Coordinates of C-alpha atoms in Angstrom, one line a residue:
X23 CA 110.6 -7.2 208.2
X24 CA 113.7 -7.8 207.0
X25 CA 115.0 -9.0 210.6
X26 CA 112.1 -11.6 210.9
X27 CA 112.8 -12.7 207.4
X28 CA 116.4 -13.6 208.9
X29 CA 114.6 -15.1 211.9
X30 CA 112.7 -17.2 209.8
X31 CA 115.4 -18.8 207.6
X32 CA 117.4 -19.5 210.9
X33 CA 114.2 -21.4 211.8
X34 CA 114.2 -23.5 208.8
X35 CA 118.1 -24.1 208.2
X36 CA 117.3 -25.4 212.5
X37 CA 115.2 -27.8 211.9
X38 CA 117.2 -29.1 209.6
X39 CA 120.5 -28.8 211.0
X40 CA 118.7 -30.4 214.4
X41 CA 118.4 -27.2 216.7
X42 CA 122.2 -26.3 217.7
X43 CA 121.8 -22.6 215.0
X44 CA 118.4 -21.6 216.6
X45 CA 120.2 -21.6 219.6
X46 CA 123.6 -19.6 218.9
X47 CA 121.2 -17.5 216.8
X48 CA 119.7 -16.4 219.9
X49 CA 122.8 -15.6 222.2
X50 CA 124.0 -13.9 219.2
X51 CA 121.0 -11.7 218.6
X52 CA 120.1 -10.8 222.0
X53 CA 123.8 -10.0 222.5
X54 CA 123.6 -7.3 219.7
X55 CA 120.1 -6.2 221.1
X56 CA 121.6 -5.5 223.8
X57 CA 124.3 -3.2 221.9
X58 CA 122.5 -1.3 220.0
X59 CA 119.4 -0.5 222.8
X60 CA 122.5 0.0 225.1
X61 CA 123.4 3.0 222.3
X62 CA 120.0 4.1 222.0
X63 CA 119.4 4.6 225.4
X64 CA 122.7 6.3 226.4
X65 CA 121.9 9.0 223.3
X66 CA 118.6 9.6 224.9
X67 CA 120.3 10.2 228.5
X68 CA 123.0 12.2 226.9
X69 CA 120.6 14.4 224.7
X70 CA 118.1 14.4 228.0
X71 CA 121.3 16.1 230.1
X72 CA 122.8 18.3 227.7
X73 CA 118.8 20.0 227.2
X74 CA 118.6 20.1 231.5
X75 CA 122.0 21.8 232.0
X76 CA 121.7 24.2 229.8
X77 CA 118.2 24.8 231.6
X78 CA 119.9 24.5 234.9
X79 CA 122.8 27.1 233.6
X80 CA 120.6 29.3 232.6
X81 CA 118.0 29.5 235.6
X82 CA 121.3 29.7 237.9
X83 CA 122.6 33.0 235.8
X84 CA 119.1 34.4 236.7
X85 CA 119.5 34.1 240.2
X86 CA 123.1 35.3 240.0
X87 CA 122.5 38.4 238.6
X88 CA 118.9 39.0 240.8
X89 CA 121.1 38.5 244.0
X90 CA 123.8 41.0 242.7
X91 CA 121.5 43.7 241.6
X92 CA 119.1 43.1 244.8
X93 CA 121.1 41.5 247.5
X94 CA 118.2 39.2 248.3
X95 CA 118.5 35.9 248.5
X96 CA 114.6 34.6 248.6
X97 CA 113.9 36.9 244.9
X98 CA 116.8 35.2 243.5
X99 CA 116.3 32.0 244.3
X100 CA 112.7 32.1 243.1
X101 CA 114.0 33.7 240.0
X102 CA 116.0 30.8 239.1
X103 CA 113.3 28.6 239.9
X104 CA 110.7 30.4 238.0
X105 CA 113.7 30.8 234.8
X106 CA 114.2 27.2 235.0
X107 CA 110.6 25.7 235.1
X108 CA 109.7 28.1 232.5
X109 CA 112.7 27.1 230.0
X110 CA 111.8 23.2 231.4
X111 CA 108.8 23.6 229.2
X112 CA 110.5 25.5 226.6
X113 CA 112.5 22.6 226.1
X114 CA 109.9 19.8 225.4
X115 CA 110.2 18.4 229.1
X116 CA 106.9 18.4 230.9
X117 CA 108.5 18.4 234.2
X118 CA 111.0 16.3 236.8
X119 CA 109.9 13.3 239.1
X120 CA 112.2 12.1 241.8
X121 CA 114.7 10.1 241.1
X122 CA 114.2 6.9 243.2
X123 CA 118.0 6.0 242.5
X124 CA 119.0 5.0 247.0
X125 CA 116.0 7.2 248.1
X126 CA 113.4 10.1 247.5
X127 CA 115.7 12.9 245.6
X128 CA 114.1 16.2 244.8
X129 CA 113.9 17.1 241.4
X130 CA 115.0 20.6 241.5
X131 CA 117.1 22.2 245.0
X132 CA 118.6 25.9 244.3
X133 CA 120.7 27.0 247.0
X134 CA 122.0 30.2 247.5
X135 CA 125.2 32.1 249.0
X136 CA 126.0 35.8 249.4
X137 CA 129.6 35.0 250.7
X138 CA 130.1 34.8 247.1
X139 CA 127.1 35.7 245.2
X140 CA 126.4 32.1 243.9
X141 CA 122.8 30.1 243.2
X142 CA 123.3 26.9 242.6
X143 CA 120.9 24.8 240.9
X144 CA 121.0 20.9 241.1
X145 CA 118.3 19.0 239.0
X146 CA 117.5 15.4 238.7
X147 CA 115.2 13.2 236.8
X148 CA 114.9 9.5 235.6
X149 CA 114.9 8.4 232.1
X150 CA 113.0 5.3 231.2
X151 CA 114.7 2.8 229.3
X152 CA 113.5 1.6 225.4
X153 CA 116.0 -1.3 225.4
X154 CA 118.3 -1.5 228.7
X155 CA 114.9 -3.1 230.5
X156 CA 116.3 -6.3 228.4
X157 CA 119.1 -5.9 230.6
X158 CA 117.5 -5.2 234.0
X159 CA 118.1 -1.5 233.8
X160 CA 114.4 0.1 233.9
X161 CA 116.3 3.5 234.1
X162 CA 118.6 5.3 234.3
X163 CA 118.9 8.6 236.4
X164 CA 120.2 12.4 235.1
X165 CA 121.4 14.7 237.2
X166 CA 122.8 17.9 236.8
X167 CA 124.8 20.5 239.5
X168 CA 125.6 24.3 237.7
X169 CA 127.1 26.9 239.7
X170 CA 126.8 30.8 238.4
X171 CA 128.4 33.1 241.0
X172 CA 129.9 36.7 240.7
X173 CA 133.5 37.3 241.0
X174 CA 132.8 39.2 243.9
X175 CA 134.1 43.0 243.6
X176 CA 133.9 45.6 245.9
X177 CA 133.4 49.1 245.0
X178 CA 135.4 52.2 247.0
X179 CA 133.6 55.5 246.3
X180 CA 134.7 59.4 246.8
X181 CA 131.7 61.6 246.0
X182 CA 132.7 65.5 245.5
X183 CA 129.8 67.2 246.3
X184 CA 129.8 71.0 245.2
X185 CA 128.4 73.4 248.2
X186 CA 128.9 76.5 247.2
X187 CA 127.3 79.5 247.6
X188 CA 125.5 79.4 243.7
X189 CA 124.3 75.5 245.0
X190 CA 121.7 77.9 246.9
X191 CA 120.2 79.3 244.0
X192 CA 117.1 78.3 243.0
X193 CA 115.8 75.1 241.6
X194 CA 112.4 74.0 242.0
X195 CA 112.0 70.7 239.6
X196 CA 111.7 68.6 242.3
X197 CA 108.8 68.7 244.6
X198 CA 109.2 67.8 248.5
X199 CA 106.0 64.9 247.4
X200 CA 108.3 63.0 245.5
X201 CA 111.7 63.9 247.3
X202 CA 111.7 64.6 250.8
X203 CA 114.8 66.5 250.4
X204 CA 113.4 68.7 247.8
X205 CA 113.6 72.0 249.6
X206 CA 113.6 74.5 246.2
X207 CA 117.3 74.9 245.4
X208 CA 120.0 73.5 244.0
X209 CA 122.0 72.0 246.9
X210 CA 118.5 70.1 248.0
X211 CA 118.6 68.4 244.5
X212 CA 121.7 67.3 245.1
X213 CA 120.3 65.6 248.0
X214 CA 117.9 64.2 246.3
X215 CA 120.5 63.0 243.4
X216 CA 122.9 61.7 245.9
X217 CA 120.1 59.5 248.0
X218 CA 118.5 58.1 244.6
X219 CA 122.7 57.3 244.0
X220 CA 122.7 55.8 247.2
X221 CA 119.4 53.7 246.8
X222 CA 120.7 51.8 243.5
X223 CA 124.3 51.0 245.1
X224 CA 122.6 49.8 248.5
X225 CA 119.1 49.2 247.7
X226 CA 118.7 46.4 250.8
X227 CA 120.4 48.4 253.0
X228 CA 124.1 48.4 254.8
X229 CA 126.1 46.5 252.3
X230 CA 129.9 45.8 253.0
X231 CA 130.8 45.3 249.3
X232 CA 130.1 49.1 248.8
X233 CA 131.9 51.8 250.9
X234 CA 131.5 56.0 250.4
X235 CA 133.0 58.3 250.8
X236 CA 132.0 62.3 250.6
X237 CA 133.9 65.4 250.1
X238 CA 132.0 68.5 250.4
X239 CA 133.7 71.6 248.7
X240 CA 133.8 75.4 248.4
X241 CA 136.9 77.3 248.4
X242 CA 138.3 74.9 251.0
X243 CA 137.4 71.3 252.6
X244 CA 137.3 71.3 255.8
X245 CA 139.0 67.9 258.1
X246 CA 138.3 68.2 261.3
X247 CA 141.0 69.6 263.9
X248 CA 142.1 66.2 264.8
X249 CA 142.6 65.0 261.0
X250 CA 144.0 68.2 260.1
X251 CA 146.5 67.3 262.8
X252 CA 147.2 64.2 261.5
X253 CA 147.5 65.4 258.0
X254 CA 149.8 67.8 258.6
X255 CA 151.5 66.5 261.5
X256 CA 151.2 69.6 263.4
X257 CA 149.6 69.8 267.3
X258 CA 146.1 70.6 267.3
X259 CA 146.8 73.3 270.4
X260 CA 150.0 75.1 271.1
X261 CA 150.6 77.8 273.4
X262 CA 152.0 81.2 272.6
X263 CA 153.8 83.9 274.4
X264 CA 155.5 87.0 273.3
X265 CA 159.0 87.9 273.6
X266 CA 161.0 90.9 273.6
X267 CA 164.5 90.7 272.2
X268 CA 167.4 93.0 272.1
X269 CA 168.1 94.4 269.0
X270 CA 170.8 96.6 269.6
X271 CA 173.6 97.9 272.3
X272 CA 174.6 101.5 273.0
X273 CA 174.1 104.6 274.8
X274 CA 170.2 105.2 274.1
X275 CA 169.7 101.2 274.5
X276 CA 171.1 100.9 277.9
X277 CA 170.8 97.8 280.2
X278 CA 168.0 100.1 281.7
X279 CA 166.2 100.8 279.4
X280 CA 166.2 99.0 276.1
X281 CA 163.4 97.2 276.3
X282 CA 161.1 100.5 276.6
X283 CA 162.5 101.8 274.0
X284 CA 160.8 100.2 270.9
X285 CA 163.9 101.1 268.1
X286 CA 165.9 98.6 270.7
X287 CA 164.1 95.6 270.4
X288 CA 162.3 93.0 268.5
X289 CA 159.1 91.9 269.8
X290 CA 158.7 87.7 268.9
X291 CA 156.2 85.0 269.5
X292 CA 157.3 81.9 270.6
X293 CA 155.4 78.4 270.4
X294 CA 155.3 75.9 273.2
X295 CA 157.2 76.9 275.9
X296 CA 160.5 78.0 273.7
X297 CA 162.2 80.9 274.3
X298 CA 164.6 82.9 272.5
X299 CA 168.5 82.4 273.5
X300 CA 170.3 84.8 275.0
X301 CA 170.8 86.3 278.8
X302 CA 168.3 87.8 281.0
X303 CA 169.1 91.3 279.8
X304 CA 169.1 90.2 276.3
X305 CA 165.6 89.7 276.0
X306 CA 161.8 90.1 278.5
X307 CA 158.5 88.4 278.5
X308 CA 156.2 90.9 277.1
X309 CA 152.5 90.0 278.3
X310 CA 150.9 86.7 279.2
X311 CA 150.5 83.2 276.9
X312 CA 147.5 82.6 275.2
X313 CA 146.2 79.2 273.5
X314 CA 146.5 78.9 269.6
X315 CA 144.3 75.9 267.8
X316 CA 144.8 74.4 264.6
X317 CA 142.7 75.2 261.5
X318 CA 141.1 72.6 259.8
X319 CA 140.4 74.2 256.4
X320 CA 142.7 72.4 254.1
X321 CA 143.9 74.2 251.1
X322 CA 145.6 72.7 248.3
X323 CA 148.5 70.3 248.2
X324 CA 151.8 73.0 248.1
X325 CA 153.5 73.2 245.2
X326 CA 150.5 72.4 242.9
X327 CA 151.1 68.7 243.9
X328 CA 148.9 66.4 241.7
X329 CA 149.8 63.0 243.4
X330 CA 147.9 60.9 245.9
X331 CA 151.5 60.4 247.7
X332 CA 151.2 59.8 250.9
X333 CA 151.4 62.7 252.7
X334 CA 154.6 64.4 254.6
X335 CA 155.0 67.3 256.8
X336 CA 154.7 70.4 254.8
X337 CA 152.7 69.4 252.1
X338 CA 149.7 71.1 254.3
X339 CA 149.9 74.4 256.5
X340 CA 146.4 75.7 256.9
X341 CA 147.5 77.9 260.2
X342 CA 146.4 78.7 263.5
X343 CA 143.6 80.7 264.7
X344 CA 143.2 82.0 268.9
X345 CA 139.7 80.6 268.5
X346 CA 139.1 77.6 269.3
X347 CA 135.4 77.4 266.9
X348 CA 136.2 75.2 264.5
X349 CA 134.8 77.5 261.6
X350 CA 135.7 76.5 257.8
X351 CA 134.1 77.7 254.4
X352 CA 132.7 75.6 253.7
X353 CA 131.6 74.0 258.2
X354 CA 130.5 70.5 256.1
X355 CA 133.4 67.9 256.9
X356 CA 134.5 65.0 254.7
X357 CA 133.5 61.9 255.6
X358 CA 135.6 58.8 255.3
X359 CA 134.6 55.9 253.4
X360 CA 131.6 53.7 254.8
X361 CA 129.3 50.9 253.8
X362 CA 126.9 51.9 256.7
X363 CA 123.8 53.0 254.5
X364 CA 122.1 55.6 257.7
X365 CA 125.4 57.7 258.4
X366 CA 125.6 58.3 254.2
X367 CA 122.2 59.3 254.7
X368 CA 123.0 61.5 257.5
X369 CA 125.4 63.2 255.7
X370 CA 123.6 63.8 253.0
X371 CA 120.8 65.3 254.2
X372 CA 123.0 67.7 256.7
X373 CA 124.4 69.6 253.5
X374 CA 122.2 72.8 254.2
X375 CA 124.3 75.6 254.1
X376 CA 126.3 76.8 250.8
X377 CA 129.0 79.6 250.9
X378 CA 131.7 80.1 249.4
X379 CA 134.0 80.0 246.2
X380 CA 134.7 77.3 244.5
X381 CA 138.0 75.6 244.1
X382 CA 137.2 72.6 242.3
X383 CA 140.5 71.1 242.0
X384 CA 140.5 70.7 246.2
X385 CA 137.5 69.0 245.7
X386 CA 138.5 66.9 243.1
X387 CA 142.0 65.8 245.3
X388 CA 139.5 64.9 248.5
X389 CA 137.0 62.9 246.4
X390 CA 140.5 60.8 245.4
X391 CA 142.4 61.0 248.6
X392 CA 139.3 59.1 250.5
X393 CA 139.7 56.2 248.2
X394 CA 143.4 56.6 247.9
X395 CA 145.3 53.7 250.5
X396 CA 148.0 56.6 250.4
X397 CA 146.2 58.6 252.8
X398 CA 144.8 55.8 255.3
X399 CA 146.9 57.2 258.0
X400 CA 143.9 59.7 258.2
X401 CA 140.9 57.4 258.8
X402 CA 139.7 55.1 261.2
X403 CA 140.0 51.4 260.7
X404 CA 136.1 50.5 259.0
X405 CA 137.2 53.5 256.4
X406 CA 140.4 52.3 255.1
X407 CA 140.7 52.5 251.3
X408 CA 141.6 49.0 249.5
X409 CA 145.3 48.7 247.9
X410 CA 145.3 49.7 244.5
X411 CA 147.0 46.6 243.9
X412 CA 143.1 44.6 245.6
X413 CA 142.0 43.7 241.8
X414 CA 138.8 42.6 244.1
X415 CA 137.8 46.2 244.3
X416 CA 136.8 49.2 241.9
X417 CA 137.4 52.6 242.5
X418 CA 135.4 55.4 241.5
X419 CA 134.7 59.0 242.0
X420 CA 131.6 61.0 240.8
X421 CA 132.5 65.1 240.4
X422 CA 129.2 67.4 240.9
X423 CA 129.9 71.5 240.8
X424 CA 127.8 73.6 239.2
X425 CA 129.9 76.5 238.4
X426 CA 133.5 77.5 237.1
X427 CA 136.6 76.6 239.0
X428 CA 136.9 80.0 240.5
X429 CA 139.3 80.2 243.4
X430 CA 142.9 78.7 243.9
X431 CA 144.0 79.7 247.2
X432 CA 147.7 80.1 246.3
X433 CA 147.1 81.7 242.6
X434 CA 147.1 85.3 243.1
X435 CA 143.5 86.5 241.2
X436 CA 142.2 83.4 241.3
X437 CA 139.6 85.2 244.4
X438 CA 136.2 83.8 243.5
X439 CA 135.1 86.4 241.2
X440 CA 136.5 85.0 237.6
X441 CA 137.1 81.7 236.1
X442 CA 140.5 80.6 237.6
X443 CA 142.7 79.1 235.0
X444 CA 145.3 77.5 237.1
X445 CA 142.5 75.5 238.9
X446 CA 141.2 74.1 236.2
X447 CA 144.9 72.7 235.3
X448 CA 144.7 71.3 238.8
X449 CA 142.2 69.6 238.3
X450 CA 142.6 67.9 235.3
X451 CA 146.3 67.0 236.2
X452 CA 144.3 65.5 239.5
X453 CA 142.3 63.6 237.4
X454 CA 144.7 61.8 234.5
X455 CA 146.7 60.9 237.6
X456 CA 143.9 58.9 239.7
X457 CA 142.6 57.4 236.2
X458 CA 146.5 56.4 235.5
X459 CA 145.9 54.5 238.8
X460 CA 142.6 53.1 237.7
X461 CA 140.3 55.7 239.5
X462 CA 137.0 55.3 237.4
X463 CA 136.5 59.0 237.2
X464 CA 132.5 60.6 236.1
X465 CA 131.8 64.0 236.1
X466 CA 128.2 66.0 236.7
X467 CA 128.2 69.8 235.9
X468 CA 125.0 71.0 237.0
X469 CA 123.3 73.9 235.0
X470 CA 126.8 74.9 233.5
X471 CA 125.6 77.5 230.6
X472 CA 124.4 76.1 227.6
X473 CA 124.2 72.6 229.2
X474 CA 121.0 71.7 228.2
X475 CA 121.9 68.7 226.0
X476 CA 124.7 66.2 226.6
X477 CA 127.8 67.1 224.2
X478 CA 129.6 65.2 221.9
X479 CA 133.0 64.2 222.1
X480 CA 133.4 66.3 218.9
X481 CA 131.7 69.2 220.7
X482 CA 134.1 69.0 224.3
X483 CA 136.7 69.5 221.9
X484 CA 135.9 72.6 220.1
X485 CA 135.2 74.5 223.8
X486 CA 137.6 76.5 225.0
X487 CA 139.6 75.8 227.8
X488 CA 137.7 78.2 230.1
X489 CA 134.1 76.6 229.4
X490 CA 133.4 74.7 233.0
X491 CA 132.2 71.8 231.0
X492 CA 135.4 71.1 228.9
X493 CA 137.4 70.4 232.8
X494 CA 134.4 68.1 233.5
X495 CA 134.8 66.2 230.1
X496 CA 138.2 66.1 230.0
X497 CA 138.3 64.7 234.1
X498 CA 136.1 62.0 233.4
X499 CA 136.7 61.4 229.7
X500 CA 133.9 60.0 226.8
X501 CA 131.3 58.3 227.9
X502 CA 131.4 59.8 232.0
X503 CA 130.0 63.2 231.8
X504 CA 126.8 64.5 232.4
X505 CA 125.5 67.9 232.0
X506 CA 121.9 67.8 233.3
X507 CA 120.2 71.6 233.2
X508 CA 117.7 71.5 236.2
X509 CA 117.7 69.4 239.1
X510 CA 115.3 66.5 237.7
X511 CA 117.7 65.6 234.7
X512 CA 120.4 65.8 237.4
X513 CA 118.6 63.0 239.6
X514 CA 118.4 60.9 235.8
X515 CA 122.7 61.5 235.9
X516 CA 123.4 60.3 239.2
X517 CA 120.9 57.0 238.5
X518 CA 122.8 56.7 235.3
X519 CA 126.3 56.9 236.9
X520 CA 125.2 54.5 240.0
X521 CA 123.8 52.4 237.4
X522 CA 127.3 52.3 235.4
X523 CA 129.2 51.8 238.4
X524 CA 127.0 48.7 239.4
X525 CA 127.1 47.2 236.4
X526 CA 130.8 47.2 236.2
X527 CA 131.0 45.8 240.0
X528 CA 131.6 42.0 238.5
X529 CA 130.9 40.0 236.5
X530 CA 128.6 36.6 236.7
X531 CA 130.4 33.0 236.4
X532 CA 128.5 30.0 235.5
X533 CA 129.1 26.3 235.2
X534 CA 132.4 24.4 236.0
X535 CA 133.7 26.0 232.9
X536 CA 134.0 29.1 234.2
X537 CA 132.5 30.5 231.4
X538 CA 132.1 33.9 231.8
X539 CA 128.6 35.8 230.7
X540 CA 128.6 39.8 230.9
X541 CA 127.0 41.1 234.1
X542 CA 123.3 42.4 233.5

């Protein structure tokens, strides 16, 4: 009203001025129309973009995270598109029409990517004008383009896996109906623990962003001749003869007869074709050669060593043996880190037969020294370990025993029958020295007495040193331990620990922000 009372007066004070004001009053007023639907309209587009990209940021997070947890690029992409039709609505905006702005645009294209782990979700829409249509400009078009990708992680794994000879005892929680590899006993719901592990970490199949590794234990691991070799840097075969060797000189050792007379000589064996010095009557062959083959039961590290430094002649000497079976306590090799889903399987379900002590601390080193790049000398190219240095990678080892650290192969009395003291040092010193190289370290101890209930960090503390479960604690530290009683509470650990170790693989990026959002 006001506006046409204005009008009206610059009507009147026309006529009588002759007509020159009704004329500059309308250049001026369609000038400041102009202005002020110009502002009106450009809120309305701004308001109208900021409510779609947050739509569009939050639809694209949804995919993100459905194609990290799944791998699957068709459910994430219709998760973003469900997300962001859903929160469309949400929003007050009925839907999206094309565009019409140099051609047929579609309103809403979500693309995905696994080389990255990115959905990207580009929206458009037009906005009809209130005021701009005074200017020619019927509309004006909104389009918005949001990235949300994860900062793609790998994830290097060393599973210890206990197979003694108590891992045969009985344990019939878990029925063959609902796990195949149920077969009444402990080790065979270890299988079924380890498979539901592997199911969450690969769940679509091979998947080259995971690798595992295992390390089956008893009182030794066992390599494989050839890696044994390599570890130690000794031949897998030598040959062997023996030697007799003068030992003394005088009447009763004669030239003629010392080396019948057994107070006159030594007898030797020498390796390879070497000899001992001396002349011809200075020593005698005594009896043919014979073939000597490498064992491949490793023991621990000499010297108690703790480190993951790469390794150096010496460090190993497991012997030789004039059989050439390839025997080991436990006969289950380790097996070097892989991402193909069906040879994890494999190995899984060919853990059958436990024997054996257990010397935990060995297992704990192999679980690390198949993630560790300090030992990639020993495995084939597909299973090398990352650097440490590769901030694009995790590393992680998961500990399952179900019994005291009983055996420690250079500890006299540590022989299987008692809780072995020194072990247990060995193993926690193995484990603050992966973690002090960022070794994600979690710890199961299956049916360990009086584990019925998870402890408290208050509770670890006040066991003694001896308890099996205060290693385990202490390994893995608050938070990583799990002490499940019966085989179906251990198949709930190992889906909790998978779980963690997923959810810690990266974390989801959205926008040209990079603003970063806490992986689901």
């Amino acid at each position: 009203m006001r506006l046409q009372h204005l009008f009206n007066r610059a009507k009147r004070f026309d006529r009588e001025e002759g007509g020159s004001v009704a004329i500059v009053f309308a250049l001026t007023a369609t000038a400041v129309f102009g202005v002020v639907g110009l502002a009106v309209d450009y809120g309305r587009a701004m308001s109208m973009h900021a409510r779609i990209q947050q739509v569009a940021d939050a639809a694209a997070l949804k995919g993100a995270l459905i194609l990290k947890n799944t791998n699957d690029e068709a459910k994430a992409k219709a998760a973003a598109e469900s997300h962001f039709n859903a929160l469309l609505s949400d929003n007050g905006i009925t839907t999206l029409s094309t565009t019409g702005q140099g051609g047929s645009v579609p309103p809403l294209q979500v693309t995905t990517s696994m080389a990255d782990g990115s959905v990207r979700v580009v929206a458009s829409t037009p906005l009809e004008t209130y005021f701009m249509g005074l200017m020619g400009i019927n509309e004006v078009p909104i389009n918005v383009d949001t990235v949300a990708s994860t900062a793609v992680k790998n994830i290097d794994i060393g599973l210890m896996i206990d197979v003694t000879g108590s891992m045969g005892w009985a344990d019939n929680t878990i029925s063959t109906a609902d796990c195949a590899e149920a077969d009444g006993t402990k080790l065979g719901a270890a299988r079924c623990a380890s498979k539901d592990f592997l199911e969450i970490l690969m769940p679509q199949g091979d998947n080259t962003r995971v690798k595992m590794a295992i390390a089956p234990f008893s009182q030794y691991v066992k390599l494989g001749r050839t890696r044994a070799a390599t570890l130690t840097g000794l031949p897998e075969t030598r040959s062997a003869q023996n030697w007799k060797v003068r030992k003394k000189y005088n009447s009763t050792c004669t030239n003629s007869n010392w080396y019948t007379k057994s107070s006159c000589y030594n007898t030797n064996t020498y390796y390879n074709g070497d000899e001992p010095s001396g002349d011809n009557d200075d020593r005698r062959s005594s009896g043919g050669s014979w073939t000597e083959y490498l064992k491949s039961c490793i023991a621990e590290r000499k010297n108690r060593d703790a480190t993951d430094n790469t390794p150096v002649n010496g460090d190993w000497d497991p012997g030789y043996q004039t059989s050439s079976s390839d025997t080991c306590t436990p006969n289950d090799e380790v097996m070097p880190l892989t991402s193909t889903k069906a040879n994890i399987q494999a190995k899984i379900d060919s853990l059958t037969t436990p024997t054996g002590g257990t010397a935990g601390h060995i297992g704990t080193a192999w679980a690390w020294y198949t993630i560790s790049p300090n030992f990639a000398s020993l495995w084939p190219a597909s299973s090398q370990p990352a650097a440490y240095e590769d901030d694009k990678t995790l590393k992680a080892v998961l500990l399952l025993t179900d019994g005291d650290y009983t055996m420690h192969n250079s500890v006299s009395g540590c022989n299987g029958s008692d809780p072995c003291s020194p072990a247990r040092q060995d193993a926690r010193s193995i484990c603050t020295s992966m973690k002090a190289k960022g070794v994600m370290v979690f710890a199961v101890g299956f049916g360990l007495a009086g584990s019925q209930n998870q402890l408290t960090p208050a509770q670890i503390a006040a066991l003694q040193e001896s308890d099996g479960r205060k290693v385990l604690a202490d390994c893995a530290g608050e938070g990583r331990y799990f002490f499940p009683y019966n085989g179906a509470q251990l198949r709930q650990a190992f889906s909790d620990v998978a779980t963690a170790m997923k959810a810690v693989l990266g974390e989801v990026r959205v926008g040209q922000a990079n603003a970063t959002t806490p992986a689901e």
